[in-house]
Structure formats: structure tokens, C-alpha cells
């Protein structure tokens, strides 16, 4: 499953990167939900960050790391297929198996983002992390993956401070 996820994320990222070549991408986030039944990639750009700030009549920097505010999402078939597989899996497993499934998915997501960055598929200037919607583990996942994937990135201190408020 990990290799499928990596291949799908690589395809989604490459497609999105090509379509956003006139915008400065600053972040890419791989996201699942609390039930681990879906997977999507979202990208933040400097242009969309300014737009978000204008929409909220607020300082755009307040939204730099809020994945739910990013305006660009993948629309590739591969991640959609993986989401269907994940959903099918959680519909047919017992509660005790779910914990293993969740750990496997979170690890595969983290490994994927780390490896794509290490391999240069995702440029070193782009801040990457993984996240989960509607789950109390979002802080742990985001901080752990951000530190792993971006150990020397200039945005890392601001990202960490973002969680301290």
C-alpha cells in the first residue's frame, strides 16, 4: 500500500506543480481523515495566501499553515482510487485491526512525503507535512512529520510556534 500511496502522491504533486507553475508554492500537505478512509494532497501558494488574507480581511500569515484554507487540491484518479481502497478497508475490519491500519497509513503518509522530498521530486524549498482532519492526533502528526521532512527549513520555527498558541 505504501508504494501505491507514494506513486499516487507523486503523480498528484507533479500534476499540481505543473498547473501552478506561475505561482510560488510554499507548502504541500498529505491529509487523511480520522477514520483513515480517504487521502488527498493540498498545496498552499503565496498567491492564494494573499487571497485568503483579503477574504478574511486579516494578516495572511495567520493562515500560512492552515491546510483547510489552502485553495489547491489534487484531482487525480490515483489518490481517488486509494481513498476508495482505504474506505473499503475500514468498512471491513474489526476495531482492533483499525489501530494497526491507522498506524500503517500514518507511517506510509510520513514516509511518502519524506522520500519525495529526499528524492527531489518535491523541491527542498517547499514545506511539507502530513495531517488528519477531525482527529485529536493532528498536532502530533503535523509536528512530527514537519520536523522529519523539513529539519532545516526556514519555516519550521514558525510552524512549531503556530501550534504553541
C-alpha positions as a LaTeX table, in Angstrom:
\begin{tabular}{lrrr}
\hline
Residue & $x$ (\AA) & $y$ (\AA) & $z$ (\AA) \\
\hline
Unk1 & 0.00 & 0.00 & 0.00 \\
Unk2 & 2.85 & 2.40 & 0.79 \\
Unk3 & 4.25 & 2.18 & $-2.72$ \\
Unk4 & 0.79 & 2.85 & $-4.18$ \\
Unk5 & 0.42 & 5.89 & $-1.95$ \\
Unk6 & 3.83 & 7.21 & $-2.90$ \\
Unk7 & 3.18 & 6.76 & $-6.61$ \\
Unk8 & $-0.24$ & 8.44 & $-6.34$ \\
Unk9 & 1.10 & 11.38 & $-4.33$ \\
Unk10 & 3.97 & 11.81 & $-6.77$ \\
Unk11 & 1.50 & 11.90 & $-9.67$ \\
Unk12 & $-0.81$ & 14.32 & $-7.86$ \\
Unk13 & 2.04 & 16.61 & $-6.85$ \\
Unk14 & 3.62 & 16.62 & $-10.30$ \\
Unk15 & 0.26 & 17.42 & $-11.93$ \\
Unk16 & $-0.50$ & 20.19 & $-9.44$ \\
Unk17 & 3.02 & 21.61 & $-9.67$ \\
Unk18 & 2.74 & 21.85 & $-13.44$ \\
Unk19 & $-0.63$ & 23.58 & $-13.27$ \\
Unk20 & 0.64 & 26.06 & $-10.66$ \\
Unk21 & 3.92 & 26.91 & $-12.38$ \\
Unk22 & 3.06 & 30.62 & $-12.33$ \\
Unk23 & 2.53 & 30.59 & $-8.55$ \\
Unk24 & 5.08 & 30.23 & $-5.79$ \\
Unk25 & 4.28 & 27.01 & $-3.91$ \\
Unk26 & 5.36 & 27.14 & $-0.28$ \\
Unk27 & 3.66 & 24.06 & 1.25 \\
Unk28 & 2.29 & 20.63 & 0.37 \\
Unk29 & 0.25 & 18.59 & 2.84 \\
Unk30 & $-0.91$ & 14.99 & 2.60 \\
Unk31 & $-4.17$ & 14.60 & 4.52 \\
Unk32 & $-6.37$ & 11.77 & 5.71 \\
Unk33 & $-9.45$ & 11.80 & 7.91 \\
Unk34 & $-9.87$ & 10.48 & 11.44 \\
Unk35 & $-11.28$ & 7.22 & 10.11 \\
Unk36 & $-8.33$ & 6.79 & 7.69 \\
Unk37 & $-10.77$ & 6.29 & 4.86 \\
Unk38 & $-9.55$ & 8.97 & 2.49 \\
Unk39 & $-6.37$ & 10.60 & 1.26 \\
Unk40 & $-5.75$ & 13.88 & $-0.54$ \\
Unk41 & $-2.97$ & 16.32 & $-1.28$ \\
Unk42 & $-3.35$ & 20.06 & $-0.84$ \\
Unk43 & $-0.94$ & 22.83 & $-1.78$ \\
Unk44 & $-0.50$ & 26.35 & $-0.45$ \\
Unk45 & 0.81 & 29.12 & $-2.68$ \\
Unk46 & 1.87 & 32.67 & $-1.90$ \\
Unk47 & $-0.76$ & 33.99 & $-4.32$ \\
Unk48 & $-3.58$ & 32.04 & $-2.64$ \\
Unk49 & $-2.30$ & 33.05 & 0.80 \\
Unk50 & $-2.74$ & 36.72 & $-0.11$ \\
Unk51 & $-6.22$ & 35.95 & $-1.44$ \\
Unk52 & $-7.15$ & 34.20 & 1.81 \\
Unk53 & $-5.94$ & 37.18 & 3.85 \\
Unk54 & $-8.03$ & 39.52 & 1.72 \\
Unk55 & $-11.10$ & 37.28 & 2.04 \\
Unk56 & $-10.82$ & 37.30 & 5.83 \\
Unk57 & $-9.55$ & 40.91 & 5.98 \\
Unk58 & $-6.73$ & 39.61 & 8.13 \\
Unk59 & $-2.97$ & 39.09 & 8.05 \\
Unk60 & $-2.35$ & 36.29 & 5.53 \\
Unk61 & 0.45 & 34.90 & 7.72 \\
Unk62 & $-2.23$ & 33.76 & 10.18 \\
Unk63 & $-3.29$ & 31.20 & 7.55 \\
Unk64 & 0.08 & 30.03 & 6.21 \\
Unk65 & $-0.10$ & 26.58 & 7.83 \\
Unk66 & $-3.86$ & 26.03 & 7.88 \\
Unk67 & $-4.29$ & 23.25 & 5.35 \\
Unk68 & $-8.07$ & 23.70 & 5.37 \\
Unk69 & $-7.55$ & 27.15 & 3.87 \\
Unk70 & $-5.31$ & 26.05 & 1.00 \\
Unk71 & $-7.01$ & 26.63 & $-2.32$ \\
Unk72 & $-5.40$ & 23.87 & $-4.40$ \\
Unk73 & $-6.37$ & 20.18 & $-4.12$ \\
Unk74 & $-5.40$ & 17.21 & $-6.23$ \\
Unk75 & $-7.85$ & 15.94 & $-8.80$ \\
Unk76 & $-6.04$ & 12.81 & $-9.90$ \\
Unk77 & $-7.56$ & 9.37 & $-10.24$ \\
Unk78 & $-4.81$ & 7.55 & $-8.35$ \\
Unk79 & $-5.43$ & 9.22 & $-4.99$ \\
Unk80 & $-9.16$ & 8.79 & $-5.50$ \\
Unk81 & $-8.65$ & 5.05 & $-6.07$ \\
Unk82 & $-6.53$ & 4.79 & $-2.94$ \\
Unk83 & $-9.23$ & 6.60 & $-0.98$ \\
Unk84 & $-11.77$ & 4.03 & $-2.18$ \\
Unk85 & $-9.43$ & 1.21 & $-1.10$ \\
Unk86 & $-8.93$ & 2.83 & 2.31 \\
Unk87 & $-12.65$ & 3.28 & 2.78 \\
Unk88 & $-13.31$ & $-0.32$ & 1.76 \\
Unk89 & $-10.67$ & $-1.48$ & 4.26 \\
Unk90 & $-12.13$ & 0.39 & 7.23 \\
Unk91 & $-15.64$ & $-0.81$ & 6.42 \\
Unk92 & $-14.50$ & $-4.42$ & 6.72 \\
Unk93 & $-12.06$ & $-4.51$ & 9.65 \\
Unk94 & $-12.58$ & $-5.06$ & 13.35 \\
Unk95 & $-11.81$ & $-2.36$ & 15.90 \\
Unk96 & $-8.52$ & $-3.93$ & 16.99 \\
Unk97 & $-7.36$ & $-4.12$ & 13.35 \\
Unk98 & $-8.22$ & $-0.45$ & 12.86 \\
Unk99 & $-5.40$ & 0.66 & 15.17 \\
Unk100 & $-2.88$ & $-1.21$ & 13.00 \\
Unk101 & $-4.45$ & 0.18 & 9.83 \\
Unk102 & $-4.25$ & 3.72 & 11.21 \\
Unk103 & $-0.61$ & 3.35 & 12.23 \\
Unk104 & 0.25 & 1.85 & 8.83 \\
Unk105 & $-1.44$ & 4.69 & 6.95 \\
Unk106 & 0.12 & 7.46 & 9.05 \\
Unk107 & 3.58 & 5.90 & 8.64 \\
Unk108 & 3.10 & 5.44 & 4.89 \\
Unk109 & 2.00 & 9.08 & 4.57 \\
Unk110 & 5.00 & 10.35 & 6.53 \\
Unk111 & 7.42 & 8.11 & 4.62 \\
Unk112 & 5.95 & 9.24 & 1.31 \\
Unk113 & 6.37 & 12.94 & 1.97 \\
Unk114 & 9.85 & 12.42 & 3.42 \\
Unk115 & 11.01 & 10.28 & 0.48 \\
Unk116 & 9.55 & 12.55 & $-2.21$ \\
Unk117 & 11.37 & 15.46 & $-0.66$ \\
Unk118 & 14.63 & 13.49 & $-0.26$ \\
Unk119 & 14.43 & 12.36 & $-3.88$ \\
Unk120 & 13.98 & 15.94 & $-5.07$ \\
Unk121 & 10.53 & 15.34 & $-6.52$ \\
Unk122 & 9.25 & 17.89 & $-4.04$ \\
Unk123 & 11.66 & 20.82 & $-4.00$ \\
Unk124 & 13.55 & 21.39 & $-0.75$ \\
Unk125 & 12.13 & 24.93 & $-0.58$ \\
Unk126 & 8.58 & 23.55 & $-0.17$ \\
Unk127 & 7.46 & 22.91 & 3.40 \\
Unk128 & 5.73 & 19.52 & 3.68 \\
Unk129 & 3.87 & 17.66 & 6.40 \\
Unk130 & 1.01 & 15.23 & 6.93 \\
Unk131 & $-2.22$ & 15.86 & 8.73 \\
Unk132 & $-5.52$ & 14.36 & 9.72 \\
Unk133 & $-8.90$ & 16.06 & 9.78 \\
Unk134 & $-11.36$ & 15.63 & 12.62 \\
Unk135 & $-8.92$ & 13.86 & 14.96 \\
Unk136 & $-7.13$ & 14.84 & 18.15 \\
Unk137 & $-3.86$ & 13.48 & 16.75 \\
Unk138 & $-3.49$ & 16.26 & 14.18 \\
Unk139 & $-0.98$ & 18.23 & 16.27 \\
Unk140 & 1.27 & 15.22 & 16.88 \\
Unk141 & 1.16 & 14.12 & 13.23 \\
Unk142 & 1.79 & 17.59 & 11.87 \\
Unk143 & 4.65 & 18.43 & 14.23 \\
Unk144 & 6.37 & 15.05 & 13.94 \\
Unk145 & 6.18 & 14.91 & 10.16 \\
Unk146 & 7.14 & 18.57 & 9.72 \\
Unk147 & 10.26 & 18.11 & 11.84 \\
Unk148 & 11.18 & 14.92 & 9.97 \\
Unk149 & 10.60 & 16.28 & 6.47 \\
Unk150 & 11.88 & 19.83 & 6.98 \\
Unk151 & 14.65 & 19.70 & 9.62 \\
Unk152 & 16.48 & 22.77 & 8.29 \\
Unk153 & 13.62 & 24.60 & 6.59 \\
Unk154 & 13.33 & 28.31 & 7.45 \\
Unk155 & 9.56 & 27.95 & 8.04 \\
Unk156 & 9.92 & 25.18 & 10.65 \\
Unk157 & 10.25 & 27.50 & 13.69 \\
Unk158 & 7.14 & 29.45 & 12.64 \\
Unk159 & 5.26 & 26.18 & 12.08 \\
Unk160 & 6.17 & 24.96 & 15.58 \\
Unk161 & 5.18 & 28.32 & 17.11 \\
Unk162 & 1.87 & 28.07 & 15.27 \\
Unk163 & 0.99 & 25.06 & 17.46 \\
Unk164 & 2.00 & 26.82 & 20.68 \\
Unk165 & $-0.98$ & 29.18 & 20.64 \\
\hline
\end{tabular}
